[in-house]
Amino acid sequence: MDEKNSPYSNAKKQIERAVKKLGKEKKYYNILKDPERFIEVNFPVEMDDGSTKVFKGFRSQHSKARGPSKGGIRYHPKVNPEEVKALSIWMTIKAAVIDIPYGGGKGGIIIDPSKFSESELKKITKTYIEKISELIGPDKDIPAPDINTSSREMGWGFDAYSKIKGKNMPEVITGKPLEIGGSKLRNEATGFGAFYTFKNMASDLMGLEKLEEGNIKVALQGFGNAAYPFAQKLFENDIKVVAVSDVKGGVLKEEGLDIPELKKYAEENGSVVNFSNTEKISNKELLELDVDVLVPAAIENVITKENAGKVKANYIMEIANGPTTSEADEILRDRGIKMVPDILANSGGVLVSYYEWVQNRQRFYWKKDKVNRRLRDKMNKAYSEFKDLRESKGIYGRTAADLLGIKRIINALKARGY
Ligand code: NAD
């Protein structure tokens, strides 16, 4: 990925454009373009065979203007400082869009977790948390899961941090297992939140009061923690998900895929590829399918200037963080494709993380219905604020969401005396 298209330069451009559009002084761009704090940690861990491997990890805290940093921990061989910084910027804007009292953070380790045993991963996670423990904390920076990490790693992280502090501190990390202070619905939160956004989008942009009236066709890239619960909700509501992919490739079925069966198949076979009665497609083909809504829900930078002109969907709803490069974004905007961006559509995850943190601090836990109601209401509110701004200014979806979030961040900076 060249520097021009790196997620970090894309994130900076987003801030620059929004600050300009808001008519704010350049100093706010200068304050927000880089993380407040960024660290690299290198740490040795003993492997099962007695050898020692040294791992490299990062943690970025972008802005604390609206509250402590909040953001996931990613395990991936391609994790790098630029990516982590960009993801922390998007977290700040996202928390502001969904209007929760957090700034943005993100972390990661350069690792292919499939190459390590569970006991090795446990040691790696606990050592990473120990190395960043001075930086994180319930009022400073609260990690959560991201690509290739889940409640398991969060449970280990909670344990490591609590041991350092000498007391149980569930509020330091979210996305934990229920047994140790996780919130009901956290696992489904991003997907369910995206579904509420999808419903709002259908009513706002397609004029559909009832989802099933539209005969909407969806192509979904990714079938992981974020994508699957979303696909499940679409399936339950009779929306046709005609294509799904994962890292190994994709499947297409014009009549719509049976999502629960596909999930079972993917669990048993390690991929959606070759699911019965489907046509095999590549990830590249999936992005260019003739569908109504394209939902990238896997990784960043998949819609680029090379394929943006070939996207046939009229609507894009981003569940992945940063799936569209800035150059591609301009092409989509000029082609009149309607964009419901990541910082709005996938904010259900950080929202229920916030609810988990609140419950941890209260040591009092909410029922699933209550979490779901609060998730739905807050997603609906954010969507309606996004819609109002987009309509009143006649602007592109991504620009509207950026303005909504960045205005709130600048207002917080102002209130703090900047
Ligand atoms: P995950 O690891 O559970 O799933 C990732 C999915 O993407 C898998 O199906 C994987 O096979 C697929 N994938 C990986 N590399 C791919 C490639 N090169 N091409 C096509 N598919 C590929 O991760 P997740 O938690 O579902 O996260 C997916 C995206 O959603 C990420 O961008 C993440 O930052 C974003 N997100 C996740 C959450 C959450 O709560 N999980 C919240 C907000 C945003």
Tab-separated table of C-alpha atoms and ligand atoms in Angstrom:
chain	number	residue	atom	x	y	z
A	1	MET	CA	0.000	0.000	0.000
A	2	ASP	CA	1.573	3.255	-1.069
A	3	GLU	CA	1.785	6.093	1.450
A	4	LYS	CA	-0.855	8.091	-0.451
A	5	ASN	CA	-3.428	5.372	0.136
A	6	SER	CA	-2.370	4.183	3.546
A	7	PRO	CA	-5.223	4.063	6.063
A	8	TYR	CA	-3.340	6.703	8.080
A	9	SER	CA	-3.203	9.191	5.221
A	10	ASN	CA	-6.862	8.440	4.454
A	11	ALA	CA	-7.825	9.122	8.070
A	12	LYS	CA	-5.869	12.388	8.110
A	13	LYS	CA	-7.536	13.487	4.877
A	14	GLN	CA	-10.935	12.828	6.447
A	15	ILE	CA	-10.090	15.120	9.349
A	16	GLU	CA	-8.653	17.788	7.078
A	17	ARG	CA	-11.737	17.823	4.859
A	18	ALA	CA	-14.125	17.939	7.814
A	19	VAL	CA	-12.263	20.741	9.601
A	20	LYS	CA	-12.304	22.776	6.379
A	21	LYS	CA	-15.988	22.076	5.697
A	22	LEU	CA	-16.900	23.032	9.240
A	23	GLY	CA	-15.075	26.326	8.696
A	24	LYS	CA	-12.891	25.626	11.733
A	25	GLU	CA	-9.331	26.825	12.208
A	26	LYS	CA	-6.456	24.737	10.884
A	27	LYS	CA	-5.154	24.273	14.421
A	28	TYR	CA	-7.873	21.678	15.015
A	29	TYR	CA	-6.557	19.648	12.110
A	30	ASN	CA	-3.071	19.958	13.565
A	31	ILE	CA	-4.307	18.794	16.964
A	32	LEU	CA	-6.250	15.838	15.570
A	33	LYS	CA	-4.132	14.587	12.679
A	34	ASP	CA	-1.793	12.457	14.841
A	35	PRO	CA	-2.364	10.350	17.964
A	36	GLU	CA	-1.678	11.993	21.319
A	37	ARG	CA	0.407	9.021	22.274
A	38	PHE	CA	1.774	5.993	20.457
A	39	ILE	CA	3.985	3.236	21.790
A	40	GLU	CA	5.778	0.247	20.382
A	41	VAL	CA	6.512	-2.683	22.679
A	42	ASN	CA	8.855	-5.592	22.016
A	43	PHE	CA	8.643	-8.556	24.317
A	44	PRO	CA	10.006	-12.087	24.566
A	45	VAL	CA	7.699	-15.059	25.177
A	46	GLU	CA	8.702	-18.649	25.796
A	47	MET	CA	7.147	-21.068	23.295
A	48	ASP	CA	5.841	-24.559	24.098
A	49	ASP	CA	9.061	-26.150	22.794
A	50	GLY	CA	11.217	-24.077	25.162
A	51	SER	CA	12.462	-21.641	22.508
A	52	THR	CA	11.946	-17.887	22.867
A	53	LYS	CA	10.279	-15.612	20.333
A	54	VAL	CA	10.219	-11.811	20.441
A	55	PHE	CA	6.959	-10.092	19.479
A	56	LYS	CA	6.274	-6.529	18.423
A	57	GLY	CA	3.096	-4.751	19.434
A	58	PHE	CA	1.660	-1.246	19.401
A	59	ARG	CA	-0.901	0.898	21.170
A	60	SER	CA	-2.159	4.211	19.867
A	61	GLN	CA	-4.204	6.737	21.823
A	62	HIS	CA	-5.526	9.271	19.394
A	63	SER	CA	-7.580	11.815	21.321
A	64	LYS	CA	-8.868	11.967	24.844
A	65	ALA	CA	-10.838	15.166	24.254
A	66	ARG	CA	-14.188	13.461	24.911
A	67	GLY	CA	-13.035	10.758	27.341
A	68	PRO	CA	-10.596	7.879	27.793
A	69	SER	CA	-9.321	6.108	24.667
A	70	LYS	CA	-11.265	3.091	23.545
A	71	GLY	CA	-10.447	0.594	20.858
A	72	GLY	CA	-9.605	-2.942	19.890
A	73	ILE	CA	-6.501	-5.090	19.836
A	74	ARG	CA	-5.727	-6.688	16.477
A	75	TYR	CA	-3.591	-9.789	15.872
A	76	HIS	CA	-2.375	-9.903	12.282
A	77	PRO	CA	0.924	-10.364	10.437
A	78	LYS	CA	0.340	-7.039	8.668
A	79	VAL	CA	-0.330	-4.930	11.776
A	80	ASN	CA	1.832	-1.808	11.509
A	81	PRO	CA	2.104	1.614	13.174
A	82	GLU	CA	0.332	3.450	10.341
A	83	GLU	CA	-2.649	1.107	10.459
A	84	VAL	CA	-2.925	1.223	14.245
A	85	LYS	CA	-2.781	5.022	14.236
A	86	ALA	CA	-5.454	5.266	11.544
A	87	LEU	CA	-7.725	2.859	13.390
A	88	SER	CA	-7.340	4.914	16.573
A	89	ILE	CA	-8.358	8.077	14.683
A	90	TRP	CA	-11.487	6.360	13.345
A	91	MET	CA	-12.319	5.217	16.876
A	92	THR	CA	-12.269	8.817	18.132
A	93	ILE	CA	-14.614	9.934	15.383
A	94	LYS	CA	-16.834	6.892	15.809
A	95	ALA	CA	-17.244	7.382	19.559
A	96	ALA	CA	-18.234	10.986	18.838
A	97	VAL	CA	-20.732	9.991	16.125
A	98	ILE	CA	-22.460	7.512	18.413
A	99	ASP	CA	-22.042	10.084	21.183
A	100	ILE	CA	-20.388	8.134	23.978
A	101	PRO	CA	-17.804	9.673	26.321
A	102	TYR	CA	-14.684	8.145	24.805
A	103	GLY	CA	-11.750	9.058	22.636
A	104	GLY	CA	-10.086	6.657	20.221
A	105	GLY	CA	-7.473	4.006	20.813
A	106	LYS	CA	-6.210	0.929	19.004
A	107	GLY	CA	-3.564	-1.707	19.486
A	108	GLY	CA	-2.135	-4.726	17.805
A	109	ILE	CA	0.536	-7.376	17.692
A	110	ILE	CA	2.348	-8.475	14.538
A	111	ILE	CA	1.405	-12.114	14.616
A	112	ASP	CA	-0.371	-14.830	12.688
A	113	PRO	CA	-2.285	-16.372	15.597
A	114	SER	CA	-3.083	-19.539	13.624
A	115	LYS	CA	0.593	-20.500	13.968
A	116	PHE	CA	0.545	-20.571	17.787
A	117	SER	CA	-0.963	-22.851	20.412
A	118	GLU	CA	-3.566	-21.628	22.876
A	119	SER	CA	-1.051	-21.615	25.729
A	120	GLU	CA	1.385	-19.572	23.617
A	121	LEU	CA	-1.330	-17.083	22.667
A	122	LYS	CA	-2.285	-16.765	26.318
A	123	LYS	CA	1.302	-15.899	27.286
A	124	ILE	CA	1.650	-13.490	24.342
A	125	THR	CA	-1.599	-11.700	25.264
A	126	LYS	CA	-0.783	-11.449	28.957
A	127	THR	CA	2.732	-10.158	28.267
A	128	TYR	CA	1.458	-7.571	25.776
A	129	ILE	CA	-1.082	-6.320	28.342
A	130	GLU	CA	1.661	-6.183	30.965
A	131	LYS	CA	3.837	-4.125	28.588
A	132	ILE	CA	1.087	-1.581	27.900
A	133	SER	CA	-0.343	-1.684	31.441
A	134	GLU	CA	1.004	1.741	32.403
A	135	LEU	CA	-0.804	3.269	29.477
A	136	ILE	CA	-4.190	1.587	29.800
A	137	GLY	CA	-6.764	1.729	32.611
A	138	PRO	CA	-10.504	2.249	33.141
A	139	ASP	CA	-10.141	6.047	32.989
A	140	LYS	CA	-7.243	6.121	30.518
A	141	ASP	CA	-7.616	3.610	27.728
A	142	ILE	CA	-9.906	0.592	27.526
A	143	PRO	CA	-8.986	-2.146	24.985
A	144	ALA	CA	-11.470	-4.500	23.281
A	145	PRO	CA	-11.391	-7.248	20.614
A	146	ASP	CA	-10.617	-6.630	16.952
A	147	ILE	CA	-9.520	-8.864	14.072
A	148	ASN	CA	-8.345	-12.275	15.357
A	149	THR	CA	-9.018	-11.493	19.004
A	150	SER	CA	-12.173	-12.320	20.906
A	151	SER	CA	-13.625	-12.648	24.402
A	152	ARG	CA	-10.959	-15.280	25.143
A	153	GLU	CA	-8.082	-12.816	24.735
A	154	MET	CA	-10.033	-10.132	26.623
A	155	GLY	CA	-10.485	-12.540	29.536
A	156	TRP	CA	-6.716	-13.146	29.602
A	157	GLY	CA	-6.047	-9.413	29.356
A	158	PHE	CA	-8.414	-8.654	32.233
A	159	ASP	CA	-6.661	-11.256	34.363
A	160	ALA	CA	-3.169	-9.915	33.559
A	161	TYR	CA	-4.129	-6.309	34.336
A	162	SER	CA	-6.000	-7.250	37.528
A	163	LYS	CA	-2.947	-9.161	38.793
A	164	ILE	CA	-0.717	-6.125	38.225
A	165	LYS	CA	-3.155	-3.888	40.114
A	166	GLY	CA	-3.796	-6.452	42.860
A	167	LYS	CA	-7.563	-6.311	42.485
A	168	ASN	CA	-10.290	-7.328	40.056
A	169	MET	CA	-10.660	-4.647	37.397
A	170	PRO	CA	-13.167	-5.795	34.764
A	171	GLU	CA	-13.651	-2.184	33.660
A	172	VAL	CA	-10.163	-2.088	32.083
A	173	ILE	CA	-11.136	-4.130	29.028
A	174	THR	CA	-14.391	-4.894	27.224
A	175	GLY	CA	-15.618	-7.789	25.151
A	176	LYS	CA	-14.913	-10.171	28.038
A	177	PRO	CA	-16.642	-13.513	28.567
A	178	LEU	CA	-19.950	-13.174	30.434
A	179	GLU	CA	-18.558	-15.093	33.425
A	180	ILE	CA	-16.102	-12.333	34.234
A	181	GLY	CA	-18.106	-9.213	33.516
A	182	GLY	CA	-18.840	-9.271	29.800
A	183	SER	CA	-22.057	-7.634	28.664
A	184	LYS	CA	-24.941	-9.571	27.237
A	185	LEU	CA	-25.095	-9.012	23.467
A	186	ARG	CA	-21.472	-7.764	23.133
A	187	ASN	CA	-20.661	-10.487	20.591
A	188	GLU	CA	-23.626	-9.605	18.418
A	189	ALA	CA	-23.451	-5.844	19.032
A	190	THR	CA	-21.622	-4.736	15.884
A	191	GLY	CA	-23.746	-6.891	13.606
A	192	PHE	CA	-27.039	-6.043	15.319
A	193	GLY	CA	-26.123	-2.353	15.372
A	194	ALA	CA	-25.315	-2.567	11.662
A	195	PHE	CA	-28.695	-4.190	11.099
A	196	TYR	CA	-30.502	-1.278	12.797
A	197	THR	CA	-28.485	1.054	10.583
A	198	PHE	CA	-29.414	-1.043	7.545
A	199	LYS	CA	-33.105	-0.677	8.441
A	200	ASN	CA	-32.700	3.065	8.827
A	201	MET	CA	-30.862	3.238	5.521
A	202	ALA	CA	-33.630	1.294	3.775
A	203	SER	CA	-36.255	3.664	5.079
A	204	ASP	CA	-34.201	6.838	4.509
A	205	LEU	CA	-32.534	6.147	1.168
A	206	MET	CA	-34.770	3.513	-0.401
A	207	GLY	CA	-38.055	4.821	1.004
A	208	LEU	CA	-38.933	1.407	2.456
A	209	GLU	CA	-40.996	1.384	5.621
A	210	LYS	CA	-40.930	-2.402	5.689
A	211	LEU	CA	-37.661	-4.088	4.855
A	212	GLU	CA	-39.235	-7.043	3.078
A	213	GLU	CA	-41.036	-4.764	0.609
A	214	GLY	CA	-37.828	-3.927	-1.213
A	215	ASN	CA	-36.620	-7.322	-2.392
A	216	ILE	CA	-33.174	-6.014	-1.455
A	217	LYS	CA	-30.125	-8.018	-2.533
A	218	VAL	CA	-26.988	-7.846	-0.418
A	219	ALA	CA	-23.379	-8.933	-1.003
A	220	LEU	CA	-21.336	-9.329	2.163
A	221	GLN	CA	-17.543	-9.488	2.301
A	222	GLY	CA	-16.416	-11.219	5.500
A	223	PHE	CA	-18.187	-13.723	7.723
A	224	GLY	CA	-16.574	-13.116	11.105
A	225	ASN	CA	-17.601	-11.667	14.461
A	226	ALA	CA	-19.012	-8.497	12.942
A	227	ALA	CA	-20.486	-9.845	9.705
A	228	TYR	CA	-22.199	-13.032	10.830
A	229	PRO	CA	-24.735	-11.613	13.344
A	230	PHE	CA	-25.591	-8.963	10.745
A	231	ALA	CA	-26.165	-11.621	8.082
A	232	GLN	CA	-28.233	-13.619	10.566
A	233	LYS	CA	-30.507	-10.607	11.196
A	234	LEU	CA	-30.932	-10.030	7.466
A	235	PHE	CA	-31.822	-13.695	7.010
A	236	GLU	CA	-34.391	-13.554	9.828
A	237	ASN	CA	-35.935	-10.539	8.115
A	238	ASP	CA	-36.124	-12.220	4.707
A	239	ILE	CA	-33.471	-10.036	3.120
A	240	LYS	CA	-31.529	-11.914	0.475
A	241	VAL	CA	-27.830	-12.202	1.155
A	242	VAL	CA	-26.799	-13.464	-2.269
A	243	ALA	CA	-23.036	-13.574	-1.714
A	244	VAL	CA	-20.697	-14.033	1.231
A	245	SER	CA	-16.924	-14.343	1.289
A	246	ASP	CA	-14.062	-14.877	3.679
A	247	VAL	CA	-10.303	-14.798	3.330
A	248	LYS	CA	-10.368	-17.974	1.201
A	249	GLY	CA	-12.989	-16.800	-1.317
A	250	GLY	CA	-16.718	-16.438	-1.717
A	251	VAL	CA	-20.006	-18.060	-2.640
A	252	LEU	CA	-22.921	-16.792	-4.703
A	253	LYS	CA	-26.547	-17.887	-4.781
A	254	GLU	CA	-28.994	-15.605	-6.559
A	255	GLU	CA	-31.994	-16.884	-4.529
A	256	GLY	CA	-30.235	-15.957	-1.297
A	257	LEU	CA	-27.992	-17.980	1.025
A	258	ASP	CA	-29.218	-19.930	4.020
A	259	ILE	CA	-27.125	-18.048	6.575
A	260	PRO	CA	-27.415	-20.420	9.582
A	261	GLU	CA	-26.519	-23.374	7.335
A	262	LEU	CA	-23.638	-21.422	5.806
A	263	LYS	CA	-22.355	-20.622	9.285
A	264	LYS	CA	-22.471	-24.301	10.252
A	265	TYR	CA	-20.674	-25.207	7.030
A	266	ALA	CA	-17.981	-22.543	7.523
A	267	GLU	CA	-17.358	-23.720	11.083
A	268	GLU	CA	-16.956	-27.316	9.979
A	269	ASN	CA	-14.859	-26.583	6.873
A	270	GLY	CA	-12.896	-23.479	7.823
A	271	SER	CA	-14.425	-21.400	5.025
A	272	VAL	CA	-17.663	-20.595	3.191
A	273	VAL	CA	-16.071	-21.772	-0.071
A	274	ASN	CA	-17.772	-24.770	-1.736
A	275	PHE	CA	-20.985	-24.466	0.301
A	276	SER	CA	-23.594	-26.625	-1.433
A	277	ASN	CA	-25.644	-25.260	-4.348
A	278	THR	CA	-23.563	-22.129	-4.689
A	279	GLU	CA	-21.327	-20.693	-7.347
A	280	LYS	CA	-17.739	-20.045	-6.361
A	281	ILE	CA	-16.643	-16.397	-6.646
A	282	SER	CA	-13.548	-14.449	-5.685
A	283	ASN	CA	-13.486	-11.550	-3.245
A	284	LYS	CA	-12.804	-9.274	-6.203
A	285	GLU	CA	-15.946	-10.518	-7.990
A	286	LEU	CA	-18.058	-10.156	-4.870
A	287	LEU	CA	-17.299	-6.441	-4.670
A	288	GLU	CA	-18.461	-5.957	-8.253
A	289	LEU	CA	-21.706	-7.964	-8.089
A	290	ASP	CA	-24.983	-6.562	-9.345
A	291	VAL	CA	-26.667	-6.183	-5.957
A	292	ASP	CA	-28.480	-3.351	-4.199
A	293	VAL	CA	-26.279	-3.110	-1.141
A	294	LEU	CA	-22.597	-3.954	-0.858
A	295	VAL	CA	-21.400	-4.554	2.690
A	296	PRO	CA	-17.627	-4.811	3.125
A	297	ALA	CA	-17.161	-6.404	6.557
A	298	ALA	CA	-13.671	-7.920	6.472
A	299	ILE	CA	-10.616	-5.692	6.165
A	300	GLU	CA	-9.574	-2.204	5.072
A	301	ASN	CA	-8.766	-0.860	1.603
A	302	VAL	CA	-10.749	-3.342	-0.479
A	303	ILE	CA	-12.614	-0.710	-2.507
A	304	THR	CA	-9.887	1.135	-4.355
A	305	LYS	CA	-9.570	3.423	-7.357
A	306	GLU	CA	-9.113	0.272	-9.462
A	307	ASN	CA	-12.509	-1.251	-8.660
A	308	ALA	CA	-14.641	1.713	-7.474
A	309	GLY	CA	-15.787	2.331	-11.031
A	310	LYS	CA	-16.953	-1.281	-11.287
A	311	VAL	CA	-19.100	-1.371	-8.139
A	312	LYS	CA	-22.675	-1.994	-9.276
A	313	ALA	CA	-24.413	-1.636	-5.926
A	314	ASN	CA	-26.297	1.620	-5.418
A	315	TYR	CA	-25.636	1.589	-1.692
A	316	ILE	CA	-22.583	0.745	0.361
A	317	MET	CA	-22.788	0.134	4.074
A	318	GLU	CA	-19.375	-0.344	5.661
A	319	ILE	CA	-19.039	-2.742	8.581
A	320	ALA	CA	-15.256	-3.133	8.245
A	321	ASN	CA	-13.147	-0.207	9.361
A	322	GLY	CA	-11.752	1.764	6.442
A	323	PRO	CA	-12.685	-0.587	3.583
A	324	THR	CA	-12.732	2.288	1.057
A	325	THR	CA	-9.667	4.332	0.099
A	326	SER	CA	-10.085	8.124	-0.249
A	327	GLU	CA	-9.533	7.941	-4.000
A	328	ALA	CA	-12.200	5.261	-4.324
A	329	ASP	CA	-14.495	7.290	-2.115
A	330	GLU	CA	-14.367	10.236	-4.498
A	331	ILE	CA	-15.211	7.955	-7.420
A	332	LEU	CA	-18.180	6.427	-5.544
A	333	ARG	CA	-19.427	9.870	-4.507
A	334	ASP	CA	-19.197	11.185	-8.065
A	335	ARG	CA	-21.053	8.114	-9.330
A	336	GLY	CA	-23.917	8.901	-6.938
A	337	ILE	CA	-23.477	5.753	-4.865
A	338	LYS	CA	-24.956	6.289	-1.413
A	339	MET	CA	-22.525	5.689	1.435
A	340	VAL	CA	-23.319	4.707	5.002
A	341	PRO	CA	-19.815	4.773	6.459
A	342	ASP	CA	-18.018	2.597	8.989
A	343	ILE	CA	-17.963	5.140	11.794
A	344	LEU	CA	-21.748	5.046	11.837
A	345	ALA	CA	-22.621	1.538	10.643
A	346	ASN	CA	-20.227	-0.429	12.857
A	347	SER	CA	-20.486	1.722	15.974
A	348	GLY	CA	-22.749	-0.810	17.748
A	349	GLY	CA	-19.615	-2.653	18.895
A	350	VAL	CA	-18.061	0.235	20.736
A	351	LEU	CA	-21.484	1.257	22.007
A	352	VAL	CA	-22.094	-2.064	23.758
A	353	SER	CA	-18.451	-1.982	24.914
A	354	TYR	CA	-19.384	1.285	26.594
A	355	TYR	CA	-22.431	-0.395	28.144
A	356	GLU	CA	-20.149	-3.184	29.390
A	357	TRP	CA	-17.801	-0.622	30.988
A	358	VAL	CA	-20.763	1.133	32.641
A	359	GLN	CA	-22.063	-2.197	33.994
A	360	ASN	CA	-18.576	-3.142	35.226
A	361	ARG	CA	-18.263	0.134	37.085
A	362	GLN	CA	-21.686	-0.335	38.657
A	363	ARG	CA	-21.068	-4.056	39.315
A	364	PHE	CA	-24.670	-4.381	38.193
A	365	TYR	CA	-25.628	-6.223	35.030
A	366	TRP	CA	-28.416	-5.570	32.540
A	367	LYS	CA	-30.671	-8.089	30.847
A	368	LYS	CA	-30.169	-8.803	27.141
A	369	ASP	CA	-33.390	-6.980	26.224
A	370	LYS	CA	-32.254	-3.852	27.951
A	371	VAL	CA	-28.884	-3.872	26.179
A	372	ASN	CA	-30.602	-4.500	22.841
A	373	ARG	CA	-33.141	-1.703	23.384
A	374	ARG	CA	-30.419	0.760	24.319
A	375	LEU	CA	-28.324	-0.354	21.328
A	376	ARG	CA	-31.235	0.091	18.931
A	377	ASP	CA	-32.300	3.468	20.326
A	378	LYS	CA	-28.804	4.918	20.214
A	379	MET	CA	-28.117	3.574	16.694
A	380	ASN	CA	-31.428	5.089	15.555
A	381	LYS	CA	-30.583	8.436	17.126
A	382	ALA	CA	-27.128	8.531	15.510
A	383	TYR	CA	-28.652	7.649	12.143
A	384	SER	CA	-31.233	10.389	12.378
A	385	GLU	CA	-28.554	12.968	13.300
A	386	PHE	CA	-26.474	11.747	10.346
A	387	LYS	CA	-29.472	11.972	8.017
A	388	ASP	CA	-30.403	15.481	9.165
A	389	LEU	CA	-26.885	16.765	8.625
A	390	ARG	CA	-26.535	15.030	5.266
A	391	GLU	CA	-29.838	16.402	4.028
A	392	SER	CA	-29.464	19.909	5.414
A	393	LYS	CA	-26.025	20.330	3.846
A	394	GLY	CA	-26.714	18.179	0.763
A	395	ILE	CA	-23.489	16.227	1.283
A	396	TYR	CA	-22.103	12.736	0.740
A	397	GLY	CA	-22.751	10.178	3.497
A	398	ARG	CA	-19.158	9.848	4.652
A	399	THR	CA	-18.708	13.594	4.822
A	400	ALA	CA	-21.869	13.928	6.925
A	401	ALA	CA	-20.742	11.304	9.441
A	402	ASP	CA	-17.273	12.857	9.629
A	403	LEU	CA	-18.738	16.312	10.231
A	404	LEU	CA	-21.073	14.983	12.916
A	405	GLY	CA	-18.210	13.352	14.836
A	406	ILE	CA	-15.448	15.876	14.258
A	407	LYS	CA	-17.659	18.816	15.212
A	408	ARG	CA	-18.303	17.158	18.577
A	409	ILE	CA	-14.590	16.521	19.096
A	410	ILE	CA	-13.722	20.128	18.263
A	411	ASN	CA	-16.461	21.345	20.627
A	412	ALA	CA	-14.896	19.238	23.388
A	413	LEU	CA	-11.441	20.654	22.612
A	414	LYS	CA	-12.890	24.167	22.741
A	415	ALA	CA	-14.613	23.485	26.051
A	416	ARG	CA	-11.243	22.326	27.399
A	417	GLY	CA	-9.757	25.635	26.391
A	418	TYR	CA	-8.054	24.802	23.102
B	1	NAD	P1	-13.012	-11.514	12.280
B	1	NAD	O1	-11.580	-11.885	12.378
B	1	NAD	O2	-13.996	-12.143	13.193
B	1	NAD	O3	-13.553	-11.743	10.792
B	1	NAD	C1	-12.885	-11.265	9.677
B	1	NAD	C2	-13.541	-11.861	8.437
B	1	NAD	O4	-12.902	-11.293	7.282
B	1	NAD	C3	-13.360	-13.366	8.317
B	1	NAD	O5	-14.490	-13.916	7.696
B	1	NAD	C4	-12.126	-13.490	7.417
B	1	NAD	O6	-12.051	-14.709	6.738
B	1	NAD	C5	-12.370	-12.334	6.479
B	1	NAD	N1	-11.142	-11.857	5.821
B	1	NAD	C6	-9.929	-11.670	6.373
B	1	NAD	N2	-9.054	-11.248	5.438
B	1	NAD	C7	-9.739	-11.162	4.285
B	1	NAD	C8	-9.395	-10.800	2.962
B	1	NAD	N3	-8.157	-10.460	2.642
B	1	NAD	N4	-10.371	-10.818	2.022
B	1	NAD	C9	-11.624	-11.158	2.337
B	1	NAD	N5	-12.013	-11.537	3.574
B	1	NAD	C10	-11.078	-11.530	4.524
B	1	NAD	O7	-13.021	-9.921	12.407
B	1	NAD	P2	-14.245	-8.989	12.775
B	1	NAD	O8	-14.193	-8.672	14.212
B	1	NAD	O9	-15.499	-9.523	12.185
B	1	NAD	O10	-13.822	-7.649	12.007
B	1	NAD	C11	-14.091	-7.445	10.629
B	1	NAD	C12	-14.032	-5.955	10.345
B	1	NAD	O11	-15.018	-5.290	11.125
B	1	NAD	C13	-12.703	-5.296	10.702
B	1	NAD	O12	-12.457	-4.243	9.801
B	1	NAD	C14	-12.962	-4.729	12.073
B	1	NAD	O13	-12.103	-3.650	12.383
B	1	NAD	C15	-14.398	-4.279	11.899
B	1	NAD	N6	-15.130	-4.122	13.160
B	1	NAD	C16	-15.347	-5.179	13.988
B	1	NAD	C17	-16.042	-4.993	15.174
B	1	NAD	C18	-16.358	-6.124	16.099
B	1	NAD	O14	-17.044	-5.889	17.104
B	1	NAD	N7	-15.951	-7.338	15.820
B	1	NAD	C19	-16.494	-3.708	15.514
B	1	NAD	C20	-16.263	-2.662	14.638
B	1	NAD	C21	-15.579	-2.878	13.452
